[in-house]
Amino acid sequence: MTLHSGHLPVLELNAEDYEYEMSDYEGARARWCPGCGDHSILTAVQRLLAAEQLAPENTVFVSGIGCSSRLPHYLKTYGFHGIHGRALPIATGIRLHRPDLTVFVVMGDGDCTSIGAGHWVHAMRYNLDLVVMLLDNGIYGLTKQQTSPTTPQGFRSNTQPRGSWLPPLNPLQIALGVTNASFVAQTAEWVPAHLYATLRAARQHRGLSFVRILQRCPIYSSAVYLEAVQHPANIAMLVHDDGVVVHELDKIYTNQVAHDPHDLDAARRIAGATDRVNLGVLFRDGSKPRYEETRRVPPRTQAERVALIDAELDRYAI
Ligand code: SF4
C-alpha cells in the first residue's frame, strides 16, 4: 500500500514484509505475584509467537478461570477468558468455525483436571489442532490455597489443613490413556530453554498438543517442586530427534534418557515414574485422525453466510 500526503514523502507499507517481535505480543502488564512461574511461561509464549511469526489478529488464546487463566490479558492477540473448566469447549468452537486461526488453550490444574476433566478427555480424543497448556502448580491459587486434584498427598491446604488425603491425579497418565491422543509432553517453567523448545514442538505438531508445564506458586505451594528446582539430578531429560533436545542444558541436567516418543508403552511407563521428574516429549503421533478433518463445517463466503441467515429468517416470516 502507498500513502500519498501532499508533498510529504511517500510512505510504503507492506504488511507481508513486517517481522513481528516479542514486543508486538505484549498486552497488559502482568499482575501475577512476584516470582510466580506464570511470568516465565508468558515470556516463552511471546518468544514462540515471534519465532513462528504468528499474526496477532489470527491468533487466539482461550483460558478458563484461575491465576494462569489471566494469561490472555497479557498478550496482544485475541483472547477469550472463559469460565471455570470450559476453556476447551470454547476453543473447540473457535477451531471448528475459524480453522484459519491458531488457537492456544491455557488452563490450571484446578481448572483442567477437576471441573474441566470431562472436556479435557474428550478434547484429547477429538484431537483438534490446538496447543493445550496445563499450568500445574498443584494448588488452587486464585482462591487462596485449596487442594486441587494434583496436590501432593499430605500437603496442607486451607481446605485440607491436615494434609491432602488422596494420592494426586497424574495428568500425563490420563492424557496418555485417552484414545486418539496424539501429543503429550512435560516441561517446567524454571527451565525456560526447555519450556520454549517444548512449546515450539507442540505448536508444530498437527493435532492436539497437550503440554503439562510444572509451575511454581511461591505463595501457596512453594514446596511442591522444590526438590526438582534445587537438585537438577532429580530431573531426567527425555531426548530423541523427534522429541526435544536442548544441548545448552546438557551440563546442568546430566540425566539424559533416550526415549522414542512414538513408543506409547514406554511413554506410559515414564509417565508413571515417581523416582524422578521427566521432562520432554513423551508421545507423539501425527497420523491420528483430527476431528476438524472429518466434521468441520466447510468455510463459506460472506455472500453464502448472508444467504444462509436470510433463509433462516425467512422461516419465521408471517
Ligand atoms: Fe502465581 Fe500463586 Fe500468585 Fe497465583 S497465587 S499469581 S499461582 S504465585
CSV table of C-alpha atoms and ligand atoms in Angstrom, one decimal:
chain,number,residue,atom,x,y,z
A,1,MET,CA,0.0,0.0,0.0
A,2,THR,CA,1.3,3.5,-0.8
A,3,LEU,CA,0.1,6.5,1.2
A,4,HIS,CA,0.3,9.9,-0.6
A,5,SER,CA,0.1,13.0,1.5
A,6,GLY,CA,0.5,16.3,-0.4
A,7,HIS,CA,4.2,17.0,-0.9
A,8,LEU,CA,5.3,14.8,2.1
A,9,PRO,CA,7.5,11.7,1.3
A,10,VAL,CA,5.6,8.6,0.2
A,11,LEU,CA,5.3,6.0,2.9
A,12,GLU,CA,5.5,2.4,1.7
A,13,LEU,CA,3.7,-0.1,4.0
A,14,ASN,CA,3.8,-3.7,3.2
A,15,ALA,CA,2.3,-6.0,5.8
A,16,GLU,CA,3.9,-9.1,4.4
A,17,ASP,CA,7.4,-7.6,4.9
A,18,TYR,CA,6.7,-6.9,8.6
A,19,GLU,CA,8.6,-9.0,11.0
A,20,TYR,CA,6.9,-9.5,14.4
A,21,GLU,CA,9.0,-9.0,17.5
A,22,MET,CA,8.2,-10.2,21.0
A,23,SER,CA,7.1,-6.7,22.0
A,24,ASP,CA,4.3,-6.9,19.3
A,25,TYR,CA,2.6,-9.5,21.5
A,26,GLU,CA,2.8,-7.7,24.8
A,27,GLY,CA,-0.6,-6.9,26.3
A,28,ALA,CA,-1.4,-5.5,29.7
A,29,ARG,CA,1.2,-5.6,32.5
A,30,ALA,CA,1.1,-9.0,34.2
A,31,ARG,CA,-0.3,-8.9,37.7
A,32,TRP,CA,0.8,-12.3,38.9
A,33,CYS,CA,2.7,-12.4,42.2
A,34,PRO,CA,6.5,-11.7,42.0
A,35,GLY,CA,8.3,-15.0,41.5
A,36,CYS,CA,5.2,-16.7,40.1
A,37,GLY,CA,6.1,-19.2,37.4
A,38,ASP,CA,3.5,-17.8,35.1
A,39,HIS,CA,5.8,-14.9,34.2
A,40,SER,CA,8.3,-17.3,32.7
A,41,ILE,CA,5.5,-19.1,30.7
A,42,LEU,CA,4.3,-15.8,29.4
A,43,THR,CA,7.8,-14.9,28.1
A,44,ALA,CA,8.1,-18.3,26.5
A,45,VAL,CA,4.8,-17.9,24.8
A,46,GLN,CA,5.8,-14.4,23.4
A,47,ARG,CA,9.0,-15.8,22.2
A,48,LEU,CA,7.2,-18.7,20.5
A,49,LEU,CA,4.7,-16.3,18.8
A,50,ALA,CA,7.6,-14.2,17.4
A,51,ALA,CA,9.6,-17.2,16.3
A,52,GLU,CA,6.6,-18.6,14.5
A,53,GLN,CA,5.6,-15.2,13.2
A,54,LEU,CA,2.0,-15.7,14.1
A,55,ALA,CA,0.0,-12.6,13.2
A,56,PRO,CA,-1.7,-11.3,16.4
A,57,GLU,CA,-5.0,-10.8,14.6
A,58,ASN,CA,-5.0,-14.5,13.6
A,59,THR,CA,-4.1,-15.9,17.0
A,60,VAL,CA,-6.4,-16.7,19.9
A,61,PHE,CA,-5.7,-17.7,23.5
A,62,VAL,CA,-8.6,-19.3,25.4
A,63,SER,CA,-8.5,-19.8,29.1
A,64,GLY,CA,-10.7,-20.8,32.0
A,65,ILE,CA,-10.5,-19.4,35.5
A,66,GLY,CA,-7.5,-19.3,37.8
A,67,CYS,CA,-4.3,-17.4,38.1
A,68,SER,CA,-2.9,-19.0,34.9
A,69,SER,CA,-6.1,-18.1,33.0
A,70,ARG,CA,-5.2,-14.4,33.2
A,71,LEU,CA,-2.6,-15.1,30.5
A,72,PRO,CA,-4.7,-13.9,27.5
A,73,HIS,CA,-4.9,-10.4,29.1
A,74,TYR,CA,-1.2,-10.1,28.9
A,75,LEU,CA,-1.0,-10.8,25.2
A,76,LYS,CA,-1.8,-8.6,22.3
A,77,THR,CA,-3.6,-11.3,20.4
A,78,TYR,CA,-7.3,-12.2,20.5
A,79,GLY,CA,-8.2,-13.7,23.8
A,80,PHE,CA,-11.2,-15.4,25.5
A,81,HIS,CA,-11.2,-15.5,29.3
A,82,GLY,CA,-13.8,-18.2,29.7
A,83,ILE,CA,-15.4,-19.8,32.7
A,84,HIS,CA,-14.1,-22.5,35.0
A,85,GLY,CA,-13.2,-25.7,33.3
A,86,ARG,CA,-14.8,-24.7,30.0
A,87,ALA,CA,-11.8,-23.4,28.0
A,88,LEU,CA,-11.7,-26.5,25.8
A,89,PRO,CA,-15.3,-26.4,24.6
A,90,ILE,CA,-14.8,-22.7,23.7
A,91,ALA,CA,-11.6,-23.4,21.9
A,92,THR,CA,-13.3,-26.3,20.0
A,93,GLY,CA,-16.0,-24.0,18.7
A,94,ILE,CA,-13.4,-21.4,17.6
A,95,ARG,CA,-11.3,-24.1,15.9
A,96,LEU,CA,-14.2,-25.6,14.1
A,97,HIS,CA,-15.6,-22.4,12.8
A,98,ARG,CA,-12.4,-20.5,12.2
A,99,PRO,CA,-9.8,-23.0,11.1
A,100,ASP,CA,-7.7,-20.2,9.7
A,101,LEU,CA,-6.8,-19.1,13.3
A,102,THR,CA,-4.1,-20.6,15.5
A,103,VAL,CA,-5.7,-21.5,18.8
A,104,PHE,CA,-3.9,-21.9,22.2
A,105,VAL,CA,-5.6,-23.0,25.4
A,106,VAL,CA,-4.4,-22.2,28.9
A,107,MET,CA,-5.7,-24.0,32.0
A,108,GLY,CA,-4.6,-24.5,35.6
A,109,ASP,CA,-4.7,-27.8,37.4
A,110,GLY,CA,-7.9,-27.0,39.3
A,111,ASP,CA,-9.4,-25.8,36.0
A,112,CYS,CA,-8.4,-28.7,33.7
A,113,THR,CA,-8.2,-31.7,35.9
A,114,SER,CA,-11.2,-31.1,38.1
A,115,ILE,CA,-14.3,-29.3,36.8
A,116,GLY,CA,-12.9,-29.4,33.3
A,117,ALA,CA,-11.8,-33.1,33.3
A,118,GLY,CA,-14.6,-34.3,31.1
A,119,HIS,CA,-13.9,-31.7,28.4
A,120,TRP,CA,-10.2,-32.5,28.7
A,121,VAL,CA,-10.6,-36.2,28.0
A,122,HIS,CA,-12.9,-35.7,25.0
A,123,ALA,CA,-10.9,-32.8,23.5
A,124,MET,CA,-7.9,-35.1,23.5
A,125,ARG,CA,-9.9,-37.8,21.7
A,126,TYR,CA,-11.2,-35.2,19.2
A,127,ASN,CA,-7.6,-34.3,18.5
A,128,LEU,CA,-8.4,-30.8,17.1
A,129,ASP,CA,-5.4,-28.8,16.1
A,130,LEU,CA,-4.8,-26.9,19.4
A,131,VAL,CA,-1.9,-26.2,21.7
A,132,VAL,CA,-3.2,-27.0,25.2
A,133,MET,CA,-1.1,-25.9,28.1
A,134,LEU,CA,-1.8,-27.2,31.6
A,135,LEU,CA,-0.1,-24.8,34.1
A,136,ASP,CA,0.2,-27.2,37.0
A,137,ASN,CA,1.1,-25.6,40.4
A,138,GLY,CA,-0.6,-28.3,42.4
A,139,ILE,CA,-3.0,-25.9,44.2
A,140,TYR,CA,-5.9,-23.6,43.6
A,141,GLY,CA,-4.0,-20.3,43.8
A,142,LEU,CA,-6.7,-17.7,42.9
A,143,THR,CA,-9.0,-19.0,45.6
A,144,LYS,CA,-6.2,-19.0,48.2
A,145,GLN,CA,-4.8,-22.4,48.6
A,146,GLN,CA,-7.4,-25.1,48.2
A,147,THR,CA,-6.4,-28.7,47.5
A,148,SER,CA,-6.6,-29.5,43.8
A,149,PRO,CA,-6.5,-32.9,42.1
A,150,THR,CA,-2.8,-32.6,41.6
A,151,THR,CA,-1.9,-31.5,45.1
A,152,PRO,CA,0.6,-34.0,46.6
A,153,GLN,CA,-0.7,-36.3,49.3
A,154,GLY,CA,-0.2,-34.9,52.7
A,155,PHE,CA,0.2,-31.3,51.5
A,156,ARG,CA,-1.6,-29.0,53.9
A,157,SER,CA,-4.1,-26.5,52.4
A,158,ASN,CA,-6.9,-24.3,53.6
A,159,THR,CA,-9.5,-27.0,52.6
A,160,GLN,CA,-7.5,-29.9,53.9
A,161,PRO,CA,-5.4,-28.4,56.8
A,162,ARG,CA,-4.3,-31.9,58.0
A,163,GLY,CA,-2.9,-32.7,54.6
A,164,SER,CA,-4.4,-33.9,51.3
A,165,TRP,CA,-6.0,-37.2,51.9
A,166,LEU,CA,-5.6,-38.8,48.4
A,167,PRO,CA,-2.7,-39.5,46.1
A,168,PRO,CA,-2.6,-36.9,43.4
A,169,LEU,CA,-4.0,-37.4,39.9
A,170,ASN,CA,-1.3,-37.9,37.3
A,171,PRO,CA,-2.2,-35.7,34.2
A,172,LEU,CA,0.3,-37.4,32.0
A,173,GLN,CA,-1.1,-40.9,32.7
A,174,ILE,CA,-4.6,-39.7,32.0
A,175,ALA,CA,-3.6,-37.9,28.7
A,176,LEU,CA,-1.7,-41.0,27.5
A,177,GLY,CA,-4.7,-43.2,28.4
A,178,VAL,CA,-7.1,-41.3,26.1
A,179,THR,CA,-7.9,-43.0,22.8
A,180,ASN,CA,-6.5,-40.9,19.9
A,181,ALA,CA,-4.2,-38.8,22.0
A,182,SER,CA,-1.5,-37.5,19.6
A,183,PHE,CA,1.0,-35.4,21.5
A,184,VAL,CA,1.8,-35.4,25.2
A,185,ALA,CA,4.8,-33.6,26.8
A,186,GLN,CA,6.0,-32.3,30.1
A,187,THR,CA,8.2,-29.3,30.8
A,188,ALA,CA,8.9,-26.9,33.6
A,189,GLU,CA,8.8,-23.1,33.8
A,190,TRP,CA,12.1,-22.9,35.7
A,191,VAL,CA,13.9,-24.4,32.7
A,192,PRO,CA,13.0,-21.7,30.1
A,193,ALA,CA,15.0,-23.1,27.2
A,194,HIS,CA,13.2,-26.4,27.6
A,195,LEU,CA,9.9,-24.8,28.0
A,196,TYR,CA,10.3,-22.8,24.8
A,197,ALA,CA,11.5,-25.8,22.8
A,198,THR,CA,8.6,-27.9,24.0
A,199,LEU,CA,6.0,-25.2,23.2
A,200,ARG,CA,7.6,-24.9,19.8
A,201,ALA,CA,7.4,-28.6,19.2
A,202,ALA,CA,3.8,-28.5,20.4
A,203,ARG,CA,2.9,-25.7,18.0
A,204,GLN,CA,4.5,-27.5,15.0
A,205,HIS,CA,2.5,-30.7,15.7
A,206,ARG,CA,-0.7,-31.2,13.8
A,207,GLY,CA,-3.4,-32.3,16.2
A,208,LEU,CA,-4.0,-31.5,19.9
A,209,SER,CA,-0.7,-31.0,21.7
A,210,PHE,CA,-1.1,-31.4,25.4
A,211,VAL,CA,1.8,-29.9,27.4
A,212,ARG,CA,1.9,-30.1,31.2
A,213,ILE,CA,4.0,-27.3,32.5
A,214,LEU,CA,5.2,-27.7,36.1
A,215,GLN,CA,4.7,-24.2,37.5
A,216,ARG,CA,5.8,-22.8,40.8
A,217,CYS,CA,3.4,-20.9,43.1
A,218,PRO,CA,5.7,-19.3,45.7
A,219,ILE,CA,2.8,-18.1,47.7
A,220,TYR,CA,0.7,-21.2,48.2
A,221,SER,CA,2.6,-24.3,47.1
A,222,SER,CA,6.3,-23.4,47.2
A,223,ALA,CA,7.3,-26.8,48.4
A,224,VAL,CA,5.8,-28.8,45.6
A,225,TYR,CA,8.6,-28.6,43.1
A,226,LEU,CA,11.4,-27.5,45.5
A,227,GLU,CA,13.4,-30.7,45.2
A,228,ALA,CA,13.4,-30.7,41.4
A,229,VAL,CA,14.3,-27.0,41.3
A,230,GLN,CA,17.2,-27.2,43.7
A,231,HIS,CA,18.6,-30.5,42.6
A,232,PRO,CA,18.8,-31.0,38.8
A,233,ALA,CA,19.8,-34.6,39.5
A,234,ASN,CA,16.1,-35.2,40.3
A,235,ILE,CA,15.2,-34.3,36.7
A,236,ALA,CA,15.6,-36.6,33.7
A,237,MET,CA,15.6,-35.1,30.2
A,238,LEU,CA,13.9,-37.3,27.6
A,239,VAL,CA,15.9,-37.0,24.4
A,240,HIS,CA,15.2,-38.0,20.9
A,241,ASP,CA,15.4,-36.5,17.4
A,242,ASP,CA,11.6,-36.4,17.3
A,243,GLY,CA,11.3,-35.0,20.8
A,244,VAL,CA,13.0,-32.0,22.4
A,245,VAL,CA,16.8,-31.7,22.6
A,246,VAL,CA,18.3,-28.6,24.2
A,247,HIS,CA,22.1,-29.0,24.2
A,248,GLU,CA,22.7,-25.9,26.2
A,249,LEU,CA,21.2,-27.7,29.2
A,250,ASP,CA,23.4,-30.8,29.0
A,251,LYS,CA,25.8,-29.7,31.7
A,252,ILE,CA,23.1,-28.9,34.2
A,253,TYR,CA,20.8,-31.8,33.5
A,254,THR,CA,23.1,-34.7,33.1
A,255,ASN,CA,20.4,-37.3,33.4
A,256,GLN,CA,19.7,-37.8,29.7
A,257,VAL,CA,17.3,-40.6,28.9
A,258,ALA,CA,16.8,-41.8,25.3
A,259,HIS,CA,13.1,-42.1,24.7
A,260,ASP,CA,11.4,-42.7,21.4
A,261,PRO,CA,8.2,-40.6,21.6
A,262,HIS,CA,6.5,-43.0,19.1
A,263,ASP,CA,6.6,-45.8,21.7
A,264,LEU,CA,3.3,-45.4,23.6
A,265,ASP,CA,4.0,-48.2,26.1
A,266,ALA,CA,7.3,-46.7,27.1
A,267,ALA,CA,5.6,-43.3,27.4
A,268,ARG,CA,3.1,-44.7,29.8
A,269,ARG,CA,5.8,-46.3,31.9
A,270,ILE,CA,7.7,-43.0,32.1
A,271,ALA,CA,4.5,-41.1,32.9
A,272,GLY,CA,4.1,-43.3,36.0
A,273,ALA,CA,7.6,-42.9,37.3
A,274,THR,CA,7.8,-41.5,40.8
A,275,ASP,CA,11.5,-41.5,41.4
A,276,ARG,CA,12.3,-38.6,39.2
A,277,VAL,CA,10.7,-35.7,37.2
A,278,ASN,CA,10.8,-36.4,33.4
A,279,LEU,CA,10.8,-33.5,31.0
A,280,GLY,CA,10.4,-34.0,27.3
A,281,VAL,CA,8.0,-35.2,24.7
A,282,LEU,CA,6.6,-38.5,26.0
A,283,PHE,CA,4.4,-39.3,23.0
A,284,ARG,CA,3.6,-38.0,19.5
A,285,ASP,CA,1.8,-39.5,16.5
A,286,GLY,CA,0.9,-37.1,13.8
A,287,SER,CA,-1.1,-39.7,11.9
A,288,LYS,CA,-4.0,-39.7,14.4
A,289,PRO,CA,-7.3,-38.5,12.9
A,290,ARG,CA,-8.3,-35.0,13.6
A,291,TYR,CA,-11.9,-34.1,14.2
A,292,GLU,CA,-11.9,-31.0,12.0
A,293,GLU,CA,-10.9,-33.1,9.0
A,294,THR,CA,-14.0,-35.2,9.3
A,295,ARG,CA,-16.6,-32.9,10.8
A,296,ARG,CA,-15.7,-29.3,10.1
A,297,VAL,CA,-18.2,-27.1,8.5
A,298,PRO,CA,-16.6,-26.0,5.2
A,299,PRO,CA,-15.7,-22.3,5.2
A,300,ARG,CA,-18.3,-20.2,3.5
A,301,THR,CA,-18.1,-17.0,1.6
A,302,GLN,CA,-19.6,-13.8,3.1
A,303,ALA,CA,-22.4,-13.9,0.4
A,304,GLU,CA,-23.2,-17.6,1.3
A,305,ARG,CA,-23.4,-16.7,5.0
A,306,VAL,CA,-25.8,-13.8,4.3
A,307,ALA,CA,-27.9,-16.1,2.2
A,308,LEU,CA,-28.0,-18.7,5.0
A,309,ILE,CA,-29.0,-16.1,7.5
A,310,ASP,CA,-31.8,-14.8,5.1
A,311,ALA,CA,-33.1,-18.3,4.6
A,312,GLU,CA,-33.1,-18.9,8.4
A,313,LEU,CA,-35.0,-15.6,9.0
A,314,ASP,CA,-37.5,-16.4,6.2
A,315,ARG,CA,-38.6,-19.4,8.2
A,316,TYR,CA,-40.2,-17.1,10.7
A,317,ALA,CA,-41.8,-14.8,8.1
A,318,ILE,CA,-45.6,-14.4,8.5
B,1,SF4,FE1,1.1,-17.2,40.8
B,1,SF4,FE2,0.5,-18.4,43.1
B,1,SF4,FE3,0.4,-15.8,43.0
B,1,SF4,FE4,-1.4,-17.3,41.7
B,1,SF4,S1,-1.1,-17.1,43.9
B,1,SF4,S2,-0.3,-15.5,40.8
B,1,SF4,S3,-0.2,-19.0,41.0
B,1,SF4,S4,2.2,-17.1,42.8
